[in-house]
Coordinates of N, CA and C in Angstrom, one line a residue:
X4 N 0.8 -1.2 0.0 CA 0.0 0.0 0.0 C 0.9 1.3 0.0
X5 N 0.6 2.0 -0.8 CA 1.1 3.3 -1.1 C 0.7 4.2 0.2
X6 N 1.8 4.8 0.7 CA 1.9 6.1 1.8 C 1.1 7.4 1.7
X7 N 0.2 8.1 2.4 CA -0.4 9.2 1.9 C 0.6 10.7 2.0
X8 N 0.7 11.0 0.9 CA 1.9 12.0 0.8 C 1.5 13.4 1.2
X9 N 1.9 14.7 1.4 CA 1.1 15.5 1.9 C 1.7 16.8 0.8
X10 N 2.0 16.1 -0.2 CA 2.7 16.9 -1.0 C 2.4 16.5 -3.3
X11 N 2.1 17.1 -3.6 CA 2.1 16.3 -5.2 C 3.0 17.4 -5.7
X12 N 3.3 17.0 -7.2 CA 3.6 17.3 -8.1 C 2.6 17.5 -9.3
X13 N 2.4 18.6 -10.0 CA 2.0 18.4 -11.2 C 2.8 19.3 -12.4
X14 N 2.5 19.4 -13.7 CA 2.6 19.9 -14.8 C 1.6 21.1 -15.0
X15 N 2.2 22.5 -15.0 CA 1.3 23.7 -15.4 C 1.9 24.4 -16.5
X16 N 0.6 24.5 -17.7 CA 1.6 25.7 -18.9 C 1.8 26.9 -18.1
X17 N 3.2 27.0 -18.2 CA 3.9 28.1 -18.2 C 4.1 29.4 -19.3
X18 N 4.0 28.7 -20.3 CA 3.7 29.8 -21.3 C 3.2 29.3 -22.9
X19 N 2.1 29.7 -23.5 CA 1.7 29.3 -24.9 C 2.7 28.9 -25.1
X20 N 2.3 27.9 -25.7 CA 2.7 27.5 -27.1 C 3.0 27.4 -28.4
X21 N 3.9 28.3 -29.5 CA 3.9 28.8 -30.5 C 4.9 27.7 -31.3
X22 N 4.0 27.0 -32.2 CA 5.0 25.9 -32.8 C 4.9 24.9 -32.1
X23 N 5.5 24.1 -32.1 CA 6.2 22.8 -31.6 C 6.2 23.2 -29.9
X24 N 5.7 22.5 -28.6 CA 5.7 23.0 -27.3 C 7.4 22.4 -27.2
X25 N 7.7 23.6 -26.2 CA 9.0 22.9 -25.7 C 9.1 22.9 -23.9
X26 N 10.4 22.7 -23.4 CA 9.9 22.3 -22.6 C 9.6 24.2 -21.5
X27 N 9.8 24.8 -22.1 CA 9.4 26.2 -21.3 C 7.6 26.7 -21.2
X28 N 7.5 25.7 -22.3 CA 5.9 25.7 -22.5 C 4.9 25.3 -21.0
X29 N 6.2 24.4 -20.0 CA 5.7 23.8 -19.0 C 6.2 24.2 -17.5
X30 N 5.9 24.1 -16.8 CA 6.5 24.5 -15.2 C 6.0 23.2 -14.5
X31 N 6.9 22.8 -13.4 CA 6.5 21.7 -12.5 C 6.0 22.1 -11.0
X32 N 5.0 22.3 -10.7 CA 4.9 22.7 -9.3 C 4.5 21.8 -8.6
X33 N 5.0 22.2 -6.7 CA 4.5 21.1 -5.6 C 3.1 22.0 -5.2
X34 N 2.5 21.2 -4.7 CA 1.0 21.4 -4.2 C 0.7 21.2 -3.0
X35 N 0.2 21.4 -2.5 CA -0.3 20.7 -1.1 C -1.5 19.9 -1.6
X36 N -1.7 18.2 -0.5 CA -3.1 17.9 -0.7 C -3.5 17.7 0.6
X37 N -4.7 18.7 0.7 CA -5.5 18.3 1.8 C -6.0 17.4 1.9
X38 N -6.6 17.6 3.5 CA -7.5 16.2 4.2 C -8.3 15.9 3.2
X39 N -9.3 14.9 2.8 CA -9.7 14.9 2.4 C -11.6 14.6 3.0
X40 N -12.4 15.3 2.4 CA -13.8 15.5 3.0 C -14.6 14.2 2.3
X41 N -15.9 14.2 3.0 CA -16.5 13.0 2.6 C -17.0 13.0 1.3
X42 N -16.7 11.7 0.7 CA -17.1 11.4 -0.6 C -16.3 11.5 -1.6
X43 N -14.9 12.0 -0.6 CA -13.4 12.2 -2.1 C -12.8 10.6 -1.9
X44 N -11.8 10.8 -3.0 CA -11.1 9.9 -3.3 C -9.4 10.8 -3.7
X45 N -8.7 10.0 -3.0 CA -7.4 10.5 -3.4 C -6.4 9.2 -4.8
X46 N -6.2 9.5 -5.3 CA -5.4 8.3 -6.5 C -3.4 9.2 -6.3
X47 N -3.1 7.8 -6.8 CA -1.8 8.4 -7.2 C -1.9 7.8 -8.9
X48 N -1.1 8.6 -9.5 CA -1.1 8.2 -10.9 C -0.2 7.3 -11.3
X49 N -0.8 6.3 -12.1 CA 0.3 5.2 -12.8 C 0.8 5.5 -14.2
X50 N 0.1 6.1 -14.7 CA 0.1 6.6 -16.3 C -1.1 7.8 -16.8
X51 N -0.4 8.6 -17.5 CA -1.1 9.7 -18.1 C -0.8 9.8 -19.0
X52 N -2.2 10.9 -20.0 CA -2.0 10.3 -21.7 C -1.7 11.9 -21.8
X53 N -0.9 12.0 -23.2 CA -0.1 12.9 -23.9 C -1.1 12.6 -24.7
X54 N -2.2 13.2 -25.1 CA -3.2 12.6 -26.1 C -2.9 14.4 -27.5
X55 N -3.7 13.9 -28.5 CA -3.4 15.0 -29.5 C -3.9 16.3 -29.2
X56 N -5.4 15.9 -28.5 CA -6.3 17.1 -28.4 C -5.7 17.9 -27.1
X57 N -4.4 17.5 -25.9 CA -4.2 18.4 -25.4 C -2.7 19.7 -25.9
X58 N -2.7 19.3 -27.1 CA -1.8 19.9 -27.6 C -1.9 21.3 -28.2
X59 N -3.8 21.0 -28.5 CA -4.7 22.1 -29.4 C -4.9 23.1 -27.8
X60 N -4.8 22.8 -26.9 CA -4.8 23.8 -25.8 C -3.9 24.5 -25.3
X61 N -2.6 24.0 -25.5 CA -1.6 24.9 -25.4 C -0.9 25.8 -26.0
X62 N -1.7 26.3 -27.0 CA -1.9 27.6 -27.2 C -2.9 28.3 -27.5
X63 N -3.1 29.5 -27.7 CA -4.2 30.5 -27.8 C -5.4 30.7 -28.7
X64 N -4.8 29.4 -29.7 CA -6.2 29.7 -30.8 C -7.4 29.2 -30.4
X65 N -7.9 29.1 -31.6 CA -9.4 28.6 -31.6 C -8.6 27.2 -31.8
X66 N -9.9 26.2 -30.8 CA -10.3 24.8 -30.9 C -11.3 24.5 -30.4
X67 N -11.6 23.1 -30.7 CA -13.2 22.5 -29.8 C -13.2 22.7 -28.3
X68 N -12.2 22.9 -28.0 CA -12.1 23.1 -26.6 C -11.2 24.4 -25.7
X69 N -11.7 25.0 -25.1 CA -10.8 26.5 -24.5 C -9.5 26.1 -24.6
X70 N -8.8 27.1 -24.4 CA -7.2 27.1 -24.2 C -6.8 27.1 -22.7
X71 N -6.1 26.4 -22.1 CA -5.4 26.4 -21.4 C -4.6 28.3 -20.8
X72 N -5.2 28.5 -19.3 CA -4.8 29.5 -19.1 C -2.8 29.3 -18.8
X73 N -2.2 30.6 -18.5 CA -0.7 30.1 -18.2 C -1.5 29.9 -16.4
X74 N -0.4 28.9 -15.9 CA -0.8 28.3 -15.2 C -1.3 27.4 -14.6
X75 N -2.7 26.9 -15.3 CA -3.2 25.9 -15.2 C -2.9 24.6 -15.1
X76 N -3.5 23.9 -14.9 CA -2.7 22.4 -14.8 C -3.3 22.0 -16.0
X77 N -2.3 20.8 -16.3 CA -2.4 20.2 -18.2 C -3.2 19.1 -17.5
X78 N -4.2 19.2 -18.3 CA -5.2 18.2 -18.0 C -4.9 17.1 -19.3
X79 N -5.9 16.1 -18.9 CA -5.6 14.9 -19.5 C -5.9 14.0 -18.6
X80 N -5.8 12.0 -19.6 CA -6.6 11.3 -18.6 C -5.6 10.6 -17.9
X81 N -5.9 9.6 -16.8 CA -5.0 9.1 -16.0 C -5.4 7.4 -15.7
X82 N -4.7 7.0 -15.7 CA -4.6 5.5 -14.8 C -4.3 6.0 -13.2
X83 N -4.9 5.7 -12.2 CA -4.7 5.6 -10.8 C -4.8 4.5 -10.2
X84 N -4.2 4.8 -8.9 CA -4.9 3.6 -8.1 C -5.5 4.4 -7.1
X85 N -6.3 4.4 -6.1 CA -6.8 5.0 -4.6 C -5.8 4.6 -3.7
X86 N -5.7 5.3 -3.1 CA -4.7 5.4 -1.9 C -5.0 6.2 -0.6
X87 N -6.7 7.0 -0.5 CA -7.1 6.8 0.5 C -8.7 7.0 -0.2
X88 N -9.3 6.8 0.4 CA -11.1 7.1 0.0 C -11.9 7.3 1.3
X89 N -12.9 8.6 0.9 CA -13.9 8.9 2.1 C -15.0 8.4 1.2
X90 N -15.0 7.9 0.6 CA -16.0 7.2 -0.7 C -16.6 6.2 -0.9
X91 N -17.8 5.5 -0.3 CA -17.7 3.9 -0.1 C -18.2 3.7 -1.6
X92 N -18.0 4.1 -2.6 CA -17.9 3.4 -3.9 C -16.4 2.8 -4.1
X93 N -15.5 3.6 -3.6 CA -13.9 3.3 -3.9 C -13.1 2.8 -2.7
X94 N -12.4 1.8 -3.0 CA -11.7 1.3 -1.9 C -10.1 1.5 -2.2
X95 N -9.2 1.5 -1.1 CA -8.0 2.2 -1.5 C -7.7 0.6 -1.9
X96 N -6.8 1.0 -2.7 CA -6.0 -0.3 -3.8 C -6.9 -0.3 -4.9
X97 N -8.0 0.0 -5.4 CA -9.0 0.0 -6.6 C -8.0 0.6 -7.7
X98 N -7.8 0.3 -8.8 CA -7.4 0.8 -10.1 C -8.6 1.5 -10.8
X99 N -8.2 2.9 -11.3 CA -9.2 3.5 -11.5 C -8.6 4.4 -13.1
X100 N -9.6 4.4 -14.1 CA -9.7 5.8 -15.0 C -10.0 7.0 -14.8
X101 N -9.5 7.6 -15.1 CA -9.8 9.0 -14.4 C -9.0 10.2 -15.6
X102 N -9.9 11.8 -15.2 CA -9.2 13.0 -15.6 C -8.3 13.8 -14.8
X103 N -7.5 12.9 -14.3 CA -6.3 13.7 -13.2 C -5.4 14.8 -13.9
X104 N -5.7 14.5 -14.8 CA -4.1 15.5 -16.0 C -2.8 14.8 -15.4
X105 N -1.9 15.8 -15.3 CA -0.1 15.5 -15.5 C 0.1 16.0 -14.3
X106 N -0.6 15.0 -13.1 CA -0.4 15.3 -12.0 C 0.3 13.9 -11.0
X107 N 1.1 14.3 -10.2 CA 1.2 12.5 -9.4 C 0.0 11.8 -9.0
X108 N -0.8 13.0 -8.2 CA -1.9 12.3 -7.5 C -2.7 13.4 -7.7
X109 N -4.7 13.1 -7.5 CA -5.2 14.0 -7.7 C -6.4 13.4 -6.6
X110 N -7.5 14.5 -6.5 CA -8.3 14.5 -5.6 C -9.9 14.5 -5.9
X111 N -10.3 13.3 -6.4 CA -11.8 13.1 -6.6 C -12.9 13.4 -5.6
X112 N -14.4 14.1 -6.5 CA -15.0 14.0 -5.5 C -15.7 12.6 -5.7
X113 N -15.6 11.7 -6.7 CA -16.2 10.5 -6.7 C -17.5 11.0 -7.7
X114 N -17.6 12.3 -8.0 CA -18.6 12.5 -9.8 C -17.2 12.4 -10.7
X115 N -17.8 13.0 -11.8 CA -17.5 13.1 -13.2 C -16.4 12.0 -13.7
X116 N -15.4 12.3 -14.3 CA -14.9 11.4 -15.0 C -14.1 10.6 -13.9
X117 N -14.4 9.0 -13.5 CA -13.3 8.3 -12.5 C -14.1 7.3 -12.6
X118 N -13.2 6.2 -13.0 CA -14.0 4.4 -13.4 C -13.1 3.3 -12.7
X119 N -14.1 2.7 -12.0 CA -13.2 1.5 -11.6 C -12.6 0.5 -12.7
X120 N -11.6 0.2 -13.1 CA -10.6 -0.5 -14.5 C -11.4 -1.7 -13.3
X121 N -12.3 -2.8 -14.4 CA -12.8 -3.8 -13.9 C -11.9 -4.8 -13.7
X122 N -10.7 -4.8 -14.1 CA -9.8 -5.7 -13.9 C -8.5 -6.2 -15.0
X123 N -7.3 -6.7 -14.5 CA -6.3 -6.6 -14.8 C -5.6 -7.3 -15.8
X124 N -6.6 -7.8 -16.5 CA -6.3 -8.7 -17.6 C -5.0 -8.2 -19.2
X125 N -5.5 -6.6 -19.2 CA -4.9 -5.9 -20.2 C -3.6 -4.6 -19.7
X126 N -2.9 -4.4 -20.0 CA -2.3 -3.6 -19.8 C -3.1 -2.3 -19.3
X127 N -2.2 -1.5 -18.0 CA -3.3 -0.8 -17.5 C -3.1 0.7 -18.6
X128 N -2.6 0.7 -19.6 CA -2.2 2.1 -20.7 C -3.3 2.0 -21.1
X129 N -3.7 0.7 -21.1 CA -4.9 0.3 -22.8 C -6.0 1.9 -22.5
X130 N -6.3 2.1 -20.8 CA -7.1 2.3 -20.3 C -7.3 4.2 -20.7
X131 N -6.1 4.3 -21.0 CA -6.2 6.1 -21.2 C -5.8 5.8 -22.9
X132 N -6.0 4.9 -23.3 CA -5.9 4.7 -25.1 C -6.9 4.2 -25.3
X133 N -6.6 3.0 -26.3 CA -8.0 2.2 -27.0 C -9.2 1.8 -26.4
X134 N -9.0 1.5 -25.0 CA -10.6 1.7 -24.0 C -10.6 2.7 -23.4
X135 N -10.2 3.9 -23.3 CA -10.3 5.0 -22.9 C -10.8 6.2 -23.9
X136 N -10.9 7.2 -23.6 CA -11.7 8.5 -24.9 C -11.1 8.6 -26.0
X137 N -9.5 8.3 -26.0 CA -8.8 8.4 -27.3 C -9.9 6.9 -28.3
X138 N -10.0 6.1 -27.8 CA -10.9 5.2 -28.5 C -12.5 5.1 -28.4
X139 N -12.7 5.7 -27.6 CA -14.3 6.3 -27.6 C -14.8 6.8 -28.7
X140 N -13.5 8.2 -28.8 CA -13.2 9.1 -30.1 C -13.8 8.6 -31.4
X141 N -12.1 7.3 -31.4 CA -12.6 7.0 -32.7 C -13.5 6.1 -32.9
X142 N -14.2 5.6 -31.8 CA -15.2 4.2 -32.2 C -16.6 5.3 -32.6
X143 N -17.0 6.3 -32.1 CA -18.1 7.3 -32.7 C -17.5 7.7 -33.8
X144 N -16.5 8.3 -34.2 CA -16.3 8.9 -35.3 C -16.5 8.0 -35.9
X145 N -15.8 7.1 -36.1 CA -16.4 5.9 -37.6 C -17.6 5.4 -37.4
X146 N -18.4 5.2 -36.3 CA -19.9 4.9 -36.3 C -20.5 5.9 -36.7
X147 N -20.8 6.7 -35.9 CA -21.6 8.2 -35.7 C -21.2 9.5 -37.0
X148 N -20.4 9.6 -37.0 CA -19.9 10.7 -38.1 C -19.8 9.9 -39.6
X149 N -18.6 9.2 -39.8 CA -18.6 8.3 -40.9 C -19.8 7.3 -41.8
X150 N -20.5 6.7 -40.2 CA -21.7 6.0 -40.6 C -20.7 4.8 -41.1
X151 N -19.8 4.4 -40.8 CA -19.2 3.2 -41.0 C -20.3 2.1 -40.9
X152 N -20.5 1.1 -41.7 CA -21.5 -0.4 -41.8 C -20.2 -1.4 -42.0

C-alpha cells in the first residue's frame, strides 16, 4: 500500500505554445493535498496520456475546446490507483480511470470522469488509449460521423 503524501507534483503551462511546445511551455509545481472530505477519493497516478487534443490547448487559438490558461494544470486522462477514499464506492488499492491530467496524485469527489478499470487482464495504458476516450473518439467517429457499416 502506497503512503499518503502531503505533498504532489503536477505539470502547469507556463507559457503558450507557438509551434512545436517545448519544454518552457511547461513548469513543475509542488501542491499541497488536503485532508480529504467526505465522498473524495485521493489516487496516485500510474500513467497519463499525452493525447493529440491536449496539444490544441496549449496555445491560444481557436479549438473545440478552450485554451489552457498560463498556469493551469495540463489536463488529461489518468490511470490511478486509490490510496485513500472517504467514498464507499472506492476502496484504496481500486485501479481506477480517471481525468487527473499531468499530476502525481489528484483529488476526486467521486462524480465526473473516474471508473473503476474492472480488472487486470490488459495492460493498464490500454485504459487512457484504446478503451479509454482516445478510443471512444474513434469508435463514434467511424460509427456516428462516418456512418461506417
Amino acid at each position: 500500500m502506497t503512503q499518503r503524501p502531503s505533498t504532489s507534483r503536477r505539470i502547469v503551462l507556463a507559457a503558450q505554445a507557438v509551434g512545436i511546445p517545448t519544454k518552457d511551455t511547461f513548469r513543475v509545481e509542488d501542491v499541497a493535498l488536503p485532508a480529504l472530505s467526505d465522498g473524495q477519493v485521493l489516487t496516485r497516478t500510474l500513467y497519463c496520456s499525452v493525447d493529440p487534443g491536449t496539444r490544441s490547448r496549449l496555445s491560444s487559438g481557436a479549438s473545440y475546446a478552450p485554451p489552457l490558461r498560463i498556469g493551469d494544470p495540463i489536463d488529461g486522462f489518468a490511470v490511478g490507483e486509490v490510496i485513500e477514499s472517504a467514498n464507499s464506492r472506492f476502496d484504496v488499492g481500486d485501479i481506477v480511470a480517471t481525468g487527473a491530467g499531468w499530476a502525481e496524485h489528484a483529488i476526486f469527489t467521486g462524480r465526473g470522469y473516474i471508473q473503476k478499470i474492472p480488472h487486470k487482464r490488459l495492460p493498464l495504458s490500454y485504459w487512457i488509449g484504446v478503451l479509454g476516450v482516445p478510443g471512444m473518439t474513434a469508435w463514434f467517429g467511424l460509427k456516428r460521423v462516418a456512418m461506417l457499416k
